[in-house]
Tab-separated table of N, CA and C in Angstrom:
chain	number	residue	atom	x	y	z
A	98	MET	N	196.762	115.830	242.599
A	98	MET	CA	195.476	115.229	243.038
A	98	MET	C	195.322	115.525	242.374
A	99	ILE	N	194.030	116.721	242.186
A	99	ILE	CA	192.356	116.961	241.401
A	99	ILE	C	193.273	116.836	240.121
A	100	LYS	N	194.115	116.905	240.150
A	100	LYS	CA	194.932	117.331	238.457
A	100	LYS	C	194.303	115.272	238.027
A	101	LYS	N	194.534	114.831	238.621
A	101	LYS	CA	194.154	113.337	238.265
A	101	LYS	C	192.540	112.620	238.532
A	102	ARG	N	192.223	113.850	239.223
A	102	ARG	CA	190.198	113.127	240.055
A	102	ARG	C	189.423	113.570	238.074
A	103	PHE	N	190.534	114.801	238.063
A	103	PHE	CA	189.849	115.394	237.136
A	103	PHE	C	189.643	115.004	235.841
A	104	ALA	N	190.944	114.906	235.087
A	104	ALA	CA	191.527	113.493	234.884
A	104	ALA	C	190.599	112.046	233.889
A	105	LYS	N	190.184	111.732	235.330
A	105	LYS	CA	189.536	110.569	235.436
A	105	LYS	C	187.889	111.419	235.127
A	106	LEU	N	187.175	112.533	236.007
A	106	LEU	CA	186.392	112.448	235.551
A	106	LEU	C	185.836	112.768	233.971
A	107	ILE	N	187.042	112.961	233.471
A	107	ILE	CA	186.916	113.506	231.976
A	107	ILE	C	186.718	112.505	231.057
A	108	ALA	N	187.696	111.479	231.066
A	108	ALA	CA	187.847	110.172	230.362
A	108	ALA	C	186.618	109.367	230.946
A	109	PHE	N	185.446	109.275	232.287
A	109	PHE	CA	184.264	108.402	232.355
A	109	PHE	C	183.053	109.103	231.858
A	110	ALA	N	183.318	110.801	231.913
A	110	ALA	CA	182.437	111.378	230.508
A	110	ALA	C	182.226	111.352	229.460
A	111	CYS	N	183.739	110.900	229.088
A	111	CYS	CA	183.787	110.616	227.633
A	111	CYS	C	183.776	109.085	227.583
A	112	ILE	N	183.848	108.789	227.725
A	112	ILE	CA	183.315	106.879	228.204
A	112	ILE	C	182.414	107.466	227.990
A	113	GLY	N	181.077	107.770	228.798
A	113	GLY	CA	180.075	107.564	228.749
A	113	GLY	C	179.311	108.338	227.370
A	114	ALA	N	180.038	109.315	227.111
A	114	ALA	CA	179.384	109.844	226.236
A	114	ALA	C	179.286	108.697	224.753
A	115	LEU	N	180.862	108.479	224.564
A	115	LEU	CA	180.795	107.436	223.263
A	115	LEU	C	179.585	106.349	223.562
A	116	ALA	N	179.348	105.960	224.688
A	116	ALA	CA	178.599	104.170	225.039
A	116	ALA	C	176.817	105.090	224.832
A	117	VAL	N	177.003	106.762	225.335
A	117	VAL	CA	175.339	106.420	224.751
A	117	VAL	C	175.574	106.766	223.438
A	118	CYS	N	176.258	107.884	222.352
A	118	CYS	CA	176.110	107.529	220.668
A	118	CYS	C	176.126	106.312	220.869
A	119	MET	N	176.735	105.293	221.023
A	119	MET	CA	176.697	103.541	220.732
A	119	MET	C	175.879	103.363	220.655
A	120	LEU	N	174.946	103.375	221.279
A	120	LEU	CA	173.305	102.621	221.715
A	120	LEU	C	172.019	103.417	220.587
A	121	ALA	N	172.596	104.741	220.656
A	121	ALA	CA	171.062	105.744	220.426
A	121	ALA	C	171.887	104.952	218.830
A	122	GLY	N	173.239	104.922	218.100
A	122	GLY	CA	173.321	104.172	216.634
A	122	GLY	C	172.652	102.534	216.530
A	123	CYS	N	173.130	101.754	217.841
A	123	CYS	CA	171.881	100.154	217.551
A	123	CYS	C	170.656	100.590	217.764
A	124	ALA	N	170.095	101.546	218.660
A	124	ALA	CA	168.330	101.787	218.698
A	124	ALA	C	167.451	101.074	217.271
A	125	SER	N	166.561	100.711	216.968
A	125	SER	CA	166.254	100.457	215.975
A	125	SER	C	165.226	101.374	216.102
A	126	GLN	N	165.614	102.292	214.301
A	126	GLN	CA	165.036	102.989	213.867
A	126	GLN	C	163.388	102.498	213.176
A	127	SER	N	162.426	103.007	214.103
A	127	SER	CA	161.166	102.557	213.326
A	127	SER	C	160.920	103.028	212.224
A	128	GLN	N	160.895	102.007	210.641
A	128	GLN	CA	160.783	102.730	209.320
A	128	GLN	C	159.466	101.539	209.051
A	129	THR	N	158.536	102.139	208.133
A	129	THR	CA	157.828	101.252	207.604
A	129	THR	C	158.223	100.460	207.235
A	130	PRO	N	157.688	99.025	206.700
A	130	PRO	CA	158.224	97.922	205.753
A	130	PRO	C	158.010	99.117	203.855
A	131	GLU	N	157.115	99.981	203.428
A	131	GLU	CA	157.490	100.755	202.379
A	131	GLU	C	158.536	101.434	202.447
A	132	GLN	N	159.535	102.289	203.918
A	132	GLN	CA	160.482	102.763	203.731
A	132	GLN	C	161.524	101.968	203.827
A	133	GLN	N	161.691	100.378	204.642
A	133	GLN	CA	162.789	99.407	204.453
A	133	GLN	C	162.981	99.277	202.870
A	134	GLN	N	161.813	99.052	202.436
A	134	GLN	CA	162.010	98.889	200.976
A	134	GLN	C	162.761	99.967	199.601
A	135	GLN	N	162.029	101.060	199.759
A	135	GLN	CA	162.632	101.897	199.322
A	135	GLN	C	164.394	102.383	199.315
A	136	ALA	N	164.557	102.163	200.858
A	136	ALA	CA	166.481	102.257	201.484
A	136	ALA	C	167.117	101.246	201.272
A	137	ALA	N	166.294	99.875	200.988
A	137	ALA	CA	166.979	98.241	200.124
A	137	ALA	C	167.127	98.916	198.616
A	138	ASN	N	166.366	99.230	198.141
A	138	ASN	CA	166.353	99.704	196.280
A	138	ASN	C	167.611	100.583	196.550
A	139	ARG	N	167.127	101.930	197.190
A	139	ARG	CA	168.169	102.464	196.778
A	139	ARG	C	169.861	102.371	197.277
A	140	ALA	N	170.177	101.014	198.227
A	140	ALA	CA	171.195	100.715	198.360
A	140	ALA	C	171.664	99.873	197.372
A	141	TYR	N	171.141	99.171	196.927
A	141	TYR	CA	171.187	98.251	195.764
A	141	TYR	C	171.829	99.500	194.985
A	142	MET	N	171.298	100.270	194.065
A	142	MET	CA	171.304	101.222	193.015
A	142	MET	C	172.323	102.092	192.960
A	143	SER	N	173.039	102.209	193.988
A	143	SER	CA	173.975	103.269	194.780
A	143	SER	C	175.265	101.839	194.796
A	144	GLN	N	175.318	100.401	194.735
A	144	GLN	CA	176.006	99.277	194.713
A	144	GLN	C	176.039	99.450	193.042
A	145	ILE	N	175.528	99.579	192.222
A	145	ILE	CA	175.531	99.115	190.805
A	145	ILE	C	175.967	100.201	190.457
A	146	ASN	N	176.028	101.935	191.115
A	146	ASN	CA	176.587	102.514	190.122
A	146	ASN	C	177.810	103.120	190.496
A	147	LYS	N	178.471	102.087	191.781
A	147	LYS	CA	179.676	101.628	192.370
A	147	LYS	C	180.683	100.829	191.216
A	148	ILE	N	179.569	99.806	191.126
A	148	ILE	CA	180.157	98.949	190.507
A	148	ILE	C	180.613	99.410	188.887
A	149	ALA	N	179.911	100.407	188.039
A	149	ALA	CA	179.924	100.751	186.864
A	149	ALA	C	180.807	101.602	186.929
A	150	ALA	N	181.131	102.552	188.490
A	150	ALA	CA	182.163	103.146	187.981
A	150	ALA	C	183.755	101.949	188.025
A	151	GLU	N	184.034	101.615	189.149
A	151	GLU	CA	184.957	100.681	188.855
A	151	GLU	C	185.195	99.942	187.784
A	152	LEU	N	184.263	99.252	186.995
A	152	LEU	CA	184.141	98.852	185.373
A	152	LEU	C	184.293	99.853	184.963
A	153	GLN	N	184.303	101.222	184.777
A	153	GLN	CA	184.927	101.991	183.964
A	153	GLN	C	186.109	102.157	184.362
A	154	THR	N	186.348	102.237	185.182
A	154	THR	CA	187.972	102.061	185.372
A	154	THR	C	188.812	101.251	184.920
A	155	GLU	N	188.235	99.851	185.092
A	155	GLU	CA	189.187	98.567	184.518
A	155	GLU	C	189.090	98.764	182.868
A	156	LEU	N	187.530	99.113	182.829
A	156	LEU	CA	187.858	99.272	181.093
A	156	LEU	C	188.719	99.886	180.366
A	157	GLU	N	189.031	101.613	181.214
A	157	GLU	CA	190.342	102.384	180.850
A	157	GLU	C	191.624	102.198	180.789
A	158	GLY	N	191.978	100.805	182.408
A	158	GLY	CA	192.836	100.291	182.262
A	158	GLY	C	193.505	99.463	181.232
A	159	LEU	N	192.254	98.848	180.502
A	159	LEU	CA	192.693	97.714	179.228
A	159	LEU	C	192.835	98.358	178.047
A	160	SER	N	192.315	99.488	177.985
A	160	SER	CA	192.092	99.759	176.539
A	160	SER	C	193.920	101.078	176.617
A	161	ALA	N	193.949	101.136	177.774
A	161	ALA	CA	195.721	101.896	177.943
A	161	ALA	C	196.624	100.211	177.604
A	162	SER	N	196.046	99.065	177.971
A	162	SER	CA	197.299	98.253	177.898
A	162	SER	C	196.973	97.857	176.233
A	163	ILE	N	195.637	97.963	175.980
A	163	ILE	CA	195.573	97.396	173.922
A	163	ILE	C	196.359	97.872	173.639
A	164	ASN	N	196.514	99.834	173.972
A	164	ASN	CA	197.490	100.232	173.364
A	164	ASN	C	198.842	100.294	173.018
A	165	SER	N	199.152	100.484	174.353
A	165	SER	CA	200.667	99.682	174.571
A	165	SER	C	200.690	97.792	173.825
A	166	GLY	N	199.997	97.551	173.506
A	166	GLY	CA	200.413	96.044	172.727
A	166	GLY	C	200.598	94.596	174.018
A	167	ASP	N	200.898	95.119	175.483
A	167	ASP	CA	201.586	94.156	176.045
A	167	ASP	C	200.879	93.525	176.423
A	168	LYS	N	200.676	91.608	175.780
A	168	LYS	CA	199.540	90.636	176.060
A	168	LYS	C	199.271	90.537	177.237
A	169	VAL	N	200.657	90.311	177.847
A	169	VAL	CA	200.458	90.142	179.789
A	169	VAL	C	199.505	90.835	180.189
A	170	THR	N	199.933	92.165	180.270
A	170	THR	CA	198.247	93.380	181.046
A	170	THR	C	197.168	93.339	180.333
A	171	ILE	N	197.270	92.696	179.303
A	171	ILE	CA	196.150	92.257	178.437
A	171	ILE	C	195.522	91.927	179.079
A	172	VAL	N	195.810	91.188	179.757
A	172	VAL	CA	194.893	89.227	180.407
A	172	VAL	C	194.524	89.555	181.210
A	173	SER	N	195.677	90.672	182.232
A	173	SER	CA	195.768	91.164	183.777
A	173	SER	C	194.756	92.084	183.621
A	174	LYS	N	194.700	92.609	182.741
A	174	LYS	CA	193.116	93.669	182.965
A	174	LYS	C	192.385	93.523	182.403
A	175	ALA	N	191.797	92.600	181.831
A	175	ALA	CA	190.613	92.605	180.890
A	175	ALA	C	190.109	91.252	182.528
A	176	ASN	N	191.324	90.454	183.320
A	176	ASN	CA	190.464	89.690	184.188
A	176	ASN	C	190.351	90.377	185.477
A	177	ASP	N	190.860	91.139	185.368
A	177	ASP	CA	189.840	92.962	186.232
A	177	ASP	C	188.762	92.894	186.291
A	178	ALA	N	188.288	93.695	184.768
A	178	ALA	CA	187.384	93.592	184.713
A	178	ALA	C	186.818	92.889	185.099
A	179	LEU	N	186.685	92.034	184.438
A	179	LEU	CA	186.093	90.295	184.425
A	179	LEU	C	184.972	90.414	186.163
A	180	ALA	N	186.087	90.530	186.891
A	180	ALA	CA	185.654	90.454	188.437
A	180	ALA	C	185.114	91.255	188.829
A	181	VAL	N	185.314	92.562	188.538
A	181	VAL	CA	184.059	93.643	188.535
A	181	VAL	C	183.031	92.799	188.043
A	182	LEU	N	182.565	92.698	186.840
A	182	LEU	CA	181.247	91.882	186.615
A	182	LEU	C	181.241	91.254	186.989
A	183	ASP	N	181.209	89.964	187.750
A	183	ASP	CA	181.037	89.191	188.609
A	183	ASP	C	180.651	89.570	189.818
A	184	LYS	N	180.878	90.869	189.874
A	184	LYS	CA	180.348	91.347	191.500
A	184	LYS	C	178.347	91.824	191.331
A	185	ILE	N	178.570	92.369	190.068
A	185	ILE	CA	176.977	92.254	190.018
A	185	ILE	C	175.815	91.061	190.292
A	186	GLU	N	176.327	90.231	189.846
A	186	GLU	CA	175.567	88.489	190.146
A	186	GLU	C	175.760	88.496	191.660
A	187	LYS	N	176.639	89.237	192.818
A	187	LYS	CA	176.908	88.464	193.591
A	187	LYS	C	175.434	89.495	194.852
A	188	LEU	N	175.271	90.721	194.049
A	188	LEU	CA	174.265	91.375	195.422
A	188	LEU	C	173.505	90.771	195.848
A	189	GLU	N	173.113	91.205	197.078
A	189	GLU	CA	172.028	91.128	197.589
A	189	GLU	C	170.836	91.702	196.389
A	190	VAL	N	169.836	91.344	195.589
A	190	VAL	CA	168.650	91.949	195.251
A	190	VAL	C	167.413	91.975	196.217
A	191	PRO	N	166.904	93.506	196.463
A	191	PRO	CA	165.718	93.451	197.094
A	191	PRO	C	164.634	93.110	196.657
A	192	ASP	N	163.676	92.696	196.834
A	192	ASP	CA	161.961	91.800	195.896
A	192	ASP	C	161.556	93.057	195.103
A	193	ALA	N	161.728	93.878	194.989
A	193	ALA	CA	160.978	95.366	193.697
A	193	ALA	C	162.108	95.181	192.899
A	194	LEU	N	163.598	94.777	192.877
A	194	LEU	CA	163.987	95.040	191.932
A	194	LEU	C	164.782	93.731	191.586
A	195	LYS	N	164.138	92.456	191.150
A	195	LYS	CA	164.656	91.414	190.704
A	195	LYS	C	164.862	91.495	189.249
A	196	ASP	N	163.847	92.309	188.609
A	196	ASP	CA	163.667	92.077	187.399
A	196	ASP	C	164.700	92.991	186.575
A	197	VAL	N	165.279	93.907	187.345
A	197	VAL	CA	165.679	94.952	186.934
A	197	VAL	C	167.359	94.327	187.481
A	198	HIS	N	167.172	93.274	188.074
A	198	HIS	CA	168.892	92.391	188.029
A	198	HIS	C	169.167	91.454	187.406
A	199	GLU	N	167.565	91.163	186.891
A	199	GLU	CA	168.044	89.938	185.124
A	199	GLU	C	168.392	90.768	184.646
A	200	HIS	N	168.111	91.849	183.876
A	200	HIS	CA	168.377	92.598	183.034
A	200	HIS	C	170.943	93.181	183.418
A	201	TYR	N	170.674	93.489	184.552
A	201	TYR	CA	172.008	93.521	184.782
A	201	TYR	C	172.632	92.570	184.348
A	202	ALA	N	172.212	91.398	184.785
A	202	ALA	CA	172.877	90.031	185.015
A	202	ALA	C	173.253	89.716	183.526
A	203	ALA	N	172.137	89.290	182.503
A	203	ALA	CA	172.528	89.128	180.791
A	203	ALA	C	172.947	90.065	180.714
A	204	GLY	N	173.112	91.558	180.782
A	204	GLY	CA	174.042	92.004	180.556
A	204	GLY	C	175.292	92.263	180.680
A	205	CYS	N	175.901	91.804	182.187
A	205	CYS	CA	177.145	91.310	182.663
A	205	CYS	C	177.415	90.053	182.066
A	206	THR	N	176.699	89.368	181.706
A	206	THR	CA	176.764	87.919	181.264
A	206	THR	C	177.458	88.487	179.279
A	207	SER	N	177.063	88.720	178.758
A	207	SER	CA	176.870	89.464	177.306
A	207	SER	C	178.479	90.218	177.172
A	208	LEU	N	178.453	90.978	178.067
A	208	LEU	CA	179.765	92.050	177.933
A	208	LEU	C	180.625	91.106	178.606
A	209	ARG	N	180.581	89.644	179.244
A	209	ARG	CA	181.554	88.703	179.760
A	209	ARG	C	182.336	87.930	178.917
A	210	GLU	N	180.991	88.095	178.219
A	210	GLU	CA	181.435	87.007	176.607
A	210	GLU	C	181.735	87.482	175.519
A	211	ALA	N	182.139	89.312	175.762
A	211	ALA	CA	182.615	89.945	174.662
A	211	ALA	C	183.809	89.946	174.969
A	212	LEU	N	184.546	90.334	176.738
A	212	LEU	CA	185.143	90.479	176.965
A	212	LEU	C	186.352	89.695	176.937
A	213	SER	N	185.905	88.142	176.718
A	213	SER	CA	186.377	87.478	176.972
A	213	SER	C	187.098	86.380	175.285
A	214	GLY	N	186.098	87.160	174.387
A	214	GLY	CA	186.983	87.055	173.420
A	214	GLY	C	187.634	87.320	172.955
A	215	TYR	N	187.237	89.088	173.518
A	215	TYR	CA	187.942	90.042	172.769
A	215	TYR	C	189.274	89.427	173.066
A	216	VAL	N	190.052	89.869	174.612
A	216	VAL	CA	191.466	89.170	174.916
A	216	VAL	C	191.940	87.804	173.932
A	217	ASP	N	190.660	86.738	173.293
A	217	ASP	CA	191.179	85.840	172.730
A	217	ASP	C	191.294	85.966	171.268
A	218	LEU	N	190.731	86.687	170.812
A	218	LEU	CA	190.670	87.504	169.469
A	218	LEU	C	192.401	87.632	169.436
A	219	TYR	N	192.699	88.657	170.613
A	219	TYR	CA	193.358	89.902	169.907
A	219	TYR	C	194.637	88.663	169.944
A	220	ALA	N	194.824	87.416	171.295
A	220	ALA	CA	195.932	86.565	171.785
A	220	ALA	C	196.342	85.985	170.271
A	221	ASN	N	195.311	85.224	169.631
A	221	ASN	CA	195.064	84.537	168.705
A	221	ASN	C	195.317	85.418	167.102
A	222	ALA	N	194.977	86.282	167.201
A	222	ALA	CA	194.655	86.946	165.210
A	222	ALA	C	196.004	86.931	164.621
A	223	LYS	N	197.533	86.608	164.956
A	223	LYS	CA	197.920	86.384	163.660
A	223	LYS	C	198.095	84.829	162.761
A	224	GLY	N	197.668	83.889	163.494
A	224	GLY	CA	196.962	82.840	162.874
A	224	GLY	C	195.336	82.972	161.519
A	225	MET	N	195.222	83.942	162.254
A	225	MET	CA	194.192	84.034	161.539
A	225	MET	C	193.963	84.636	160.129
A	226	SER	N	192.914	84.168	159.271
A	226	SER	CA	192.971	84.618	157.796
A	226	SER	C	191.628	86.225	158.577
A	227	ASP	N	192.156	87.252	157.398
A	227	ASP	CA	191.292	87.866	157.935
A	227	ASP	C	189.863	88.188	157.721
A	228	ALA	N	189.074	87.156	157.233
A	228	ALA	CA	187.915	86.932	157.333
A	228	ALA	C	187.622	86.000	157.999
A	229	SER	N	187.821	85.130	159.079
A	229	SER	CA	188.200	84.814	160.376
A	229	SER	C	187.470	86.139	161.230
A	230	TYR	N	188.983	86.457	161.324
A	230	TYR	CA	189.266	87.716	162.268
A	230	TYR	C	188.086	88.605	162.033
A	231	SER	N	187.481	89.047	161.067
A	231	SER	CA	186.433	90.039	160.710
A	231	SER	C	184.802	88.977	161.198
A	232	ALA	N	185.306	87.798	160.686
A	232	ALA	CA	183.717	87.453	161.072
A	232	ALA	C	183.467	87.083	163.091
A	233	ARG	N	185.035	86.622	163.443
A	233	ARG	CA	185.098	86.212	165.301
A	233	ARG	C	184.466	88.111	165.812
A	234	LEU	N	185.636	89.099	165.378
A	234	LEU	CA	184.635	90.094	165.632
A	234	LEU	C	183.348	91.037	165.995
A	235	SER	N	183.382	90.402	164.642
A	235	SER	CA	181.113	90.547	164.651
A	235	SER	C	181.055	89.820	165.188
A	236	GLN	N	181.159	89.014	165.805
A	236	GLN	CA	180.557	88.098	166.924
A	236	GLN	C	180.746	88.644	168.596
A	237	ILE	N	181.736	89.325	168.681
A	237	ILE	CA	182.213	89.265	169.679
A	237	ILE	C	181.599	91.271	169.887
A	238	GLN	N	181.495	91.555	168.885
A	238	GLN	CA	180.512	92.672	168.784
A	238	GLN	C	179.393	92.356	169.137
A	239	ASP	N	178.993	92.070	168.523
A	239	ASP	CA	177.250	91.896	168.501
A	239	ASP	C	176.968	91.560	170.100
A	240	ALA	N	178.443	90.062	170.888
A	240	ALA	CA	177.731	90.101	172.251
A	240	ALA	C	177.489	91.514	173.243
A	241	TYR	N	178.800	92.088	172.626
A	241	TYR	CA	178.804	93.302	173.166
A	241	TYR	C	177.768	94.414	173.018
A	242	ASN	N	176.999	95.004	171.864
A	242	ASN	CA	175.696	95.176	171.406
A	242	ASN	C	174.462	94.514	172.998
A	243	LYS	N	174.793	93.697	172.477
A	243	LYS	CA	173.248	92.688	173.503
A	243	LYS	C	173.431	92.785	174.723
A	244	GLY	N	175.174	93.140	175.436
A	244	GLY	CA	174.787	93.441	176.887
A	244	GLY	C	174.806	94.795	177.253
A	245	ILE	N	175.078	95.701	176.028
A	245	ILE	CA	175.350	97.420	176.731
A	245	ILE	C	173.546	97.447	176.635
A	246	ASP	N	173.010	96.499	175.567
A	246	ASP	CA	171.436	97.206	175.531
A	246	ASP	C	171.075	96.587	176.805
A	247	GLU	N	171.050	95.346	177.342
A	247	GLU	CA	170.738	94.752	178.428
A	247	GLU	C	170.746	95.835	179.322
A	248	LEU	N	171.882	96.298	179.358
A	248	LEU	CA	172.374	97.380	180.571
A	248	LEU	C	170.942	98.619	180.661
A	249	LYS	N	170.896	98.806	179.384
A	249	LYS	CA	169.980	100.035	179.149
A	249	LYS	C	169.073	99.704	179.560
A	250	GLN	N	168.225	98.441	178.971
A	250	GLN	CA	167.238	97.955	179.776
A	250	GLN	C	166.965	98.002	181.201
A	251	ALA	N	168.151	97.696	181.615
A	251	ALA	CA	168.194	97.540	182.825
A	251	ALA	C	168.082	98.845	183.740
A	252	ASP	N	168.251	99.891	183.013
A	252	ASP	CA	168.445	101.403	183.795
A	252	ASP	C	167.072	101.969	183.524
A	253	GLN	N	166.469	101.722	181.872
A	253	GLN	CA	164.597	101.892	181.951
A	253	GLN	C	164.124	101.317	182.905
A	254	VAL	N	163.989	100.222	182.705
A	254	VAL	CA	163.532	99.526	184.129
A	254	VAL	C	163.112	99.813	185.375
A	255	ALA	N	164.175	100.101	186.285
A	255	ALA	CA	165.319	101.024	187.060
A	255	ALA	C	163.946	102.615	187.024
A	256	ALA	N	164.188	102.976	185.801
A	256	ALA	CA	163.695	104.671	186.386
A	256	ALA	C	162.203	104.532	185.908
A	257	GLY	N	162.087	103.760	185.673
A	257	GLY	CA	160.488	102.862	186.110
A	257	GLY	C	159.965	102.831	187.299
A	258	LYS	N	160.292	102.168	187.760
A	258	LYS	CA	160.379	102.167	189.362
A	258	LYS	C	159.644	103.419	190.234
A	259	GLU	N	160.745	104.548	190.022
A	259	GLU	CA	160.882	105.749	190.619
A	259	GLU	C	159.797	106.699	191.050
């Protein structure tokens, strides 16, 4: 009987402690508008970094599938990488980083174009002349370089805001 009461008492104490912790977590923390903006900026850049890491993983998988020569896997891995690029455009952007985001979005658009073009070229390379292949590859490389330049520009603009 005493053990049951003690167990109930402990259970109620734990529930009470949990409730207090939950309420403390929900309590509004007073931050200045500047602190809120800084937190939003850090969260945005953190999301960008996570997407970049995810993209690197997908591109490594694409590279491995290209080396194996499996067209189905190449298309699948390219689509996975394209889906990661799409995530950047869906991010909630703090007002202070809208110009940074424009560069990231433009870079992703160019990289998307290059990636799609490369998969297309790989799939249709057998019927192309060397000159056509080289010209198309040059266009793809230009789109890739443009995308990388935009991403670098975004990083520089973001670094200037620190």
